[in-house]
PDB file of C-alpha atoms in Angstrom:
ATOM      1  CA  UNK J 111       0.000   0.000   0.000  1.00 85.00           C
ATOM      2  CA  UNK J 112       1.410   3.271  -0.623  1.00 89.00           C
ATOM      3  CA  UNK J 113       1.487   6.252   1.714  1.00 92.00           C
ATOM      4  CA  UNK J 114      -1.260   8.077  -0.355  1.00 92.00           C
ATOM      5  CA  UNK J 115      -3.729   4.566   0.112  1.00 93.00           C
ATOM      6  CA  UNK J 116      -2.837   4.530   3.541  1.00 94.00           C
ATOM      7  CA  UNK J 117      -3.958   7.620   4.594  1.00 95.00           C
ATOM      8  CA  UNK J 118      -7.257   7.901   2.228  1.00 96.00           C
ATOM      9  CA  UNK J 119      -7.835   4.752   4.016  1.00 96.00           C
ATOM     10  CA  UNK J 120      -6.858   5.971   7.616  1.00 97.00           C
ATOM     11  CA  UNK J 121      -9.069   8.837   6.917  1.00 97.00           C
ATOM     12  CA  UNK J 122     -12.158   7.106   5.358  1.00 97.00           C
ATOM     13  CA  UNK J 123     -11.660   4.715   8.663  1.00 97.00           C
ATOM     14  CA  UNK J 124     -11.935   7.874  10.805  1.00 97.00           C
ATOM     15  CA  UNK J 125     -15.218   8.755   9.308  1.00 97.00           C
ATOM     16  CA  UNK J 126     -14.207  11.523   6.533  1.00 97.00           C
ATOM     17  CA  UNK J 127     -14.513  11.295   2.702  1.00 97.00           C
ATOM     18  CA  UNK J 128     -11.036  12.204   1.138  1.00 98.00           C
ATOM     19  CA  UNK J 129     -10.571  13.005  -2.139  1.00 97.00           C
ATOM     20  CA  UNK J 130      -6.901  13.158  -4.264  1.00 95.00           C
ATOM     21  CA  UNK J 131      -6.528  16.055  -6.139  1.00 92.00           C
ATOM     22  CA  UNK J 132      -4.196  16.761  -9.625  1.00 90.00           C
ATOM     23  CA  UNK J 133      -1.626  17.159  -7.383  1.00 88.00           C
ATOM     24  CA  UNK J 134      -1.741  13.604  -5.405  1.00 89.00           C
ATOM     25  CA  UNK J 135      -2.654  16.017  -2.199  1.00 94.00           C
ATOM     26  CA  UNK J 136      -5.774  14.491  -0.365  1.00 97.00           C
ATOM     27  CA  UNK J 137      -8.256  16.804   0.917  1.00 97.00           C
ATOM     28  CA  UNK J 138     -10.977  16.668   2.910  1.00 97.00           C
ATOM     29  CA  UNK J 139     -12.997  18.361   5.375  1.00 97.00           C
ATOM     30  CA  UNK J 140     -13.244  18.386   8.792  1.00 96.00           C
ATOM     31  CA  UNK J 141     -15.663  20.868  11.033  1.00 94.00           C
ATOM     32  CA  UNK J 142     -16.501  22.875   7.781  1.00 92.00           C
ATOM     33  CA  UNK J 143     -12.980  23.135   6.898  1.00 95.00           C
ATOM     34  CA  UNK J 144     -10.791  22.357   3.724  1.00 96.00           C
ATOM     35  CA  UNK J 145      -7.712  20.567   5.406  1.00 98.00           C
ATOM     36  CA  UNK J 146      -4.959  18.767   3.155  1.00 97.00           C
ATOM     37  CA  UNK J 147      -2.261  16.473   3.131  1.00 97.00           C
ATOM     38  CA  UNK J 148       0.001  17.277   1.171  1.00 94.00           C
ATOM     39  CA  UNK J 149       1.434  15.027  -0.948  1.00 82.00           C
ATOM     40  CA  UNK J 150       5.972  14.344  -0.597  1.00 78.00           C
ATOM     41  CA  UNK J 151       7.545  12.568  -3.336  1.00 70.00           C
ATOM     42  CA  UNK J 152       8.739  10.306  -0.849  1.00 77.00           C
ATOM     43  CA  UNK J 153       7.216   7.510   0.611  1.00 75.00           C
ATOM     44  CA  UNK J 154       8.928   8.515   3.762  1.00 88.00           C
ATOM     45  CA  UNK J 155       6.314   8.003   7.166  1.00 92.00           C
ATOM     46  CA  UNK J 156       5.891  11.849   7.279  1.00 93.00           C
ATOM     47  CA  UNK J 157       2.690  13.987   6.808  1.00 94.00           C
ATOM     48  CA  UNK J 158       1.900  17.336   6.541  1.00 95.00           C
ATOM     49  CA  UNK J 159      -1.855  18.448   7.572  1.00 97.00           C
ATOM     50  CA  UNK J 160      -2.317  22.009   6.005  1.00 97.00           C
ATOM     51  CA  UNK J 161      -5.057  24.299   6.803  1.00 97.00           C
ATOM     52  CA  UNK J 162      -4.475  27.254   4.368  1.00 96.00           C
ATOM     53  CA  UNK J 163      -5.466  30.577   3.973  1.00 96.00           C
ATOM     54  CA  UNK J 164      -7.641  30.524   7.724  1.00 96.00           C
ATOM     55  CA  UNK J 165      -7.392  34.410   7.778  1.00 96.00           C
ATOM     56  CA  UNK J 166      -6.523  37.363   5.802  1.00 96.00           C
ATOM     57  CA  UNK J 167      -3.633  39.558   7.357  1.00 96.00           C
ATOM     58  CA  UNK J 168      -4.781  43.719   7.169  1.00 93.00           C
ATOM     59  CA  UNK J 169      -2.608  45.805   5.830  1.00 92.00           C
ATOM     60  CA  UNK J 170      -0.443  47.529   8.248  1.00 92.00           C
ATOM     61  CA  UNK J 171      -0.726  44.522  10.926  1.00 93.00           C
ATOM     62  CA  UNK J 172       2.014  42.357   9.383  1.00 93.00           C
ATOM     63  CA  UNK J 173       3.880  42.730  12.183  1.00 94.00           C
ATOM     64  CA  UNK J 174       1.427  42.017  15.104  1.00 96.00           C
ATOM     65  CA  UNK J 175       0.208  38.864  12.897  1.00 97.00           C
ATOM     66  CA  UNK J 176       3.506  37.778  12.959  1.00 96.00           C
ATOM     67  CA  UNK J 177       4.190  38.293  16.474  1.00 96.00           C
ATOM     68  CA  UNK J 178       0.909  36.014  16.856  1.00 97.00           C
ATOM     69  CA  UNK J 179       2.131  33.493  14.210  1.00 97.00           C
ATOM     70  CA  UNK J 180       5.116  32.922  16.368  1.00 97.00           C
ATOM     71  CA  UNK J 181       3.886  32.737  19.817  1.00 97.00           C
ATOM     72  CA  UNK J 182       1.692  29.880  18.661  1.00 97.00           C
ATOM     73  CA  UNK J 183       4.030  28.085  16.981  1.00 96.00           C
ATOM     74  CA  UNK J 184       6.091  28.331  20.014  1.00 96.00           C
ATOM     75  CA  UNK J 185       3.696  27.172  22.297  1.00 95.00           C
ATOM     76  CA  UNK J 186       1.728  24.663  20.604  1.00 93.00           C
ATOM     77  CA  UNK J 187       3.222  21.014  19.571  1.00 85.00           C
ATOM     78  CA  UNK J 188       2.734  20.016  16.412  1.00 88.00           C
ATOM     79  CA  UNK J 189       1.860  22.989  14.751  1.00 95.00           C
ATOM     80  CA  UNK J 190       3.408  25.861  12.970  1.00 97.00           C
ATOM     81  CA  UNK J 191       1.312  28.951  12.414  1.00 98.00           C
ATOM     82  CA  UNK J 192       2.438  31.441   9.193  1.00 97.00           C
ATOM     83  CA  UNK J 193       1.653  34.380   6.783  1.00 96.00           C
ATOM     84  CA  UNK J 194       2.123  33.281   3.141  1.00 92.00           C
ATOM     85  CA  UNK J 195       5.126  34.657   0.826  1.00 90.00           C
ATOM     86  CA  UNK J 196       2.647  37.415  -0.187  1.00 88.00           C
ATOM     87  CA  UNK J 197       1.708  38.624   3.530  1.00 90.00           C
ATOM     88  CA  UNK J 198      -2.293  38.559   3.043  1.00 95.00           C
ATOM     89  CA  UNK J 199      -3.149  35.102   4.782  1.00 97.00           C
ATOM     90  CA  UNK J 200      -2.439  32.890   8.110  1.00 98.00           C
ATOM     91  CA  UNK J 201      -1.751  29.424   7.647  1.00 98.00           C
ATOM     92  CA  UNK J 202      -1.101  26.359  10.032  1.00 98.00           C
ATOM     93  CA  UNK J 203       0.101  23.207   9.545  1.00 97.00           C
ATOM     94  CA  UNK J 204       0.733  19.589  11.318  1.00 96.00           C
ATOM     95  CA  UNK J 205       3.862  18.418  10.373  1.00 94.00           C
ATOM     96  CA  UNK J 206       4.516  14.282  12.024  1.00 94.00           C
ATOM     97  CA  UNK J 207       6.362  11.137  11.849  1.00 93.00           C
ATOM     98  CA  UNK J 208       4.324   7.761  12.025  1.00 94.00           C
ATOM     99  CA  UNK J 209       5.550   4.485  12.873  1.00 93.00           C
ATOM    100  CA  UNK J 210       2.191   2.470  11.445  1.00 93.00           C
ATOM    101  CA  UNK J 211      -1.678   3.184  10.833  1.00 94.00           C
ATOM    102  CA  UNK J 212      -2.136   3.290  14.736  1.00 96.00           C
ATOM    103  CA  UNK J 213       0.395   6.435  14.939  1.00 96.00           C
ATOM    104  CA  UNK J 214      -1.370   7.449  11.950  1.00 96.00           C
ATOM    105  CA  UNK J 215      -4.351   7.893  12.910  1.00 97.00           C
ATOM    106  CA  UNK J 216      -3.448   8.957  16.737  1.00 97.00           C
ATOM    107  CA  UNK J 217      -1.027  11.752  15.027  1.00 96.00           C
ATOM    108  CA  UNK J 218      -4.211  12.759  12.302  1.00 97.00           C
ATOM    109  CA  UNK J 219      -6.586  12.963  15.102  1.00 97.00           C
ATOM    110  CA  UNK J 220      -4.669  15.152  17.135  1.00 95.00           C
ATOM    111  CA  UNK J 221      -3.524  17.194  14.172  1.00 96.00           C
ATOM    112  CA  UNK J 222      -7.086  17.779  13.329  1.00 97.00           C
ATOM    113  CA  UNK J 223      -8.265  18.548  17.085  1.00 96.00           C
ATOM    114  CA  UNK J 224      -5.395  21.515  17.196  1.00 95.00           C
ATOM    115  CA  UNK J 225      -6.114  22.741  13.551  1.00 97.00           C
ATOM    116  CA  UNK J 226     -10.034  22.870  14.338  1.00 96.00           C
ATOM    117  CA  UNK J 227      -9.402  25.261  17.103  1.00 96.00           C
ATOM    118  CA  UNK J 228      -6.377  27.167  15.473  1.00 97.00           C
ATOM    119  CA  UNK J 229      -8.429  30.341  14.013  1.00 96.00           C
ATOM    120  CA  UNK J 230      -9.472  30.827  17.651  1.00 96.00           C
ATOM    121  CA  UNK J 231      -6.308  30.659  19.297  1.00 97.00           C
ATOM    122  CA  UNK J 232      -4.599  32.793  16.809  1.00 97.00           C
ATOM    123  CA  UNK J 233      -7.740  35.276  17.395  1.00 97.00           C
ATOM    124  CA  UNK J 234      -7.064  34.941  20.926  1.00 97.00           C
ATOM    125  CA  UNK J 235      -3.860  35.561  20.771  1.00 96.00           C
ATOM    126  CA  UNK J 236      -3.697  38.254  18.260  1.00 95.00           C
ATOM    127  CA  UNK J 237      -6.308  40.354  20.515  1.00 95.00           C
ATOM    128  CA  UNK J 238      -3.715  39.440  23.653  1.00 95.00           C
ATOM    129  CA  UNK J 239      -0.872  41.208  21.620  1.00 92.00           C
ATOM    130  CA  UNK J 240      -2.904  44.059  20.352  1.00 86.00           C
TER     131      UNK J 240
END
């Protein structure tokens, strides 16, 4: 099985409906969000669960996004929180290592519990810094 049929599988175990894109990234969504997985050359054990574009950044608050972006990265496991190369949107992302489907899943359900509460954190944190 390849790393692509193992986790459309993991996922369709856990109850979503996957889908691979052009790409070979899955997506899929998950509390009314479009998450991905994005797809590595490699059939290494290592995922990526993206949730892109989850706010817009206003202009002139680059820096106070930022300072948000990094606190959360900082304090959460798991997770990095970013603005895009163009400085308009937040991202976050679940990067992990699995040993077999178990760790799969485990590492996917956790991944998915911190990215369905990410836009309030970072809104929560961004009103902390402001």
């Amino acid at each position: 099985m390849t790393k692509q049929e193992l986790i459309t599988t993991t996922l369709e175990k856990m109850g979503y409906q996957p889908t691979v894109d052009d790409d070979g990234d899955i997506t899929f969504r998950y509390q009314l969000k479009h998450l991905y997985v994005m797809n590595s050359e490699k059939e290494e054990p290592f995922v990526t669960l993206l949730f892109p574009q989850f706010t817009d950044v206003e202009d002139g608050k680059e820096l106070l996004v930022l300072g948000a972006c990094n606190k959360l990265t900082r304090d959460l496991k798991l997770v990095k929180v970013y603005i895009d190369q163009t400085f308009k949107n937040v991202s976050a992302s679940c990067d992990f290592y699995y040993t077999d489907e178990e760790a799969l899943e485990d590492n996917l359900k956790r991944g998915l519990h911190i990215l369905g509460a990410i836009r309030t954190l970072f809104r929560k944190e961004l009103s902390e810094l402001s």
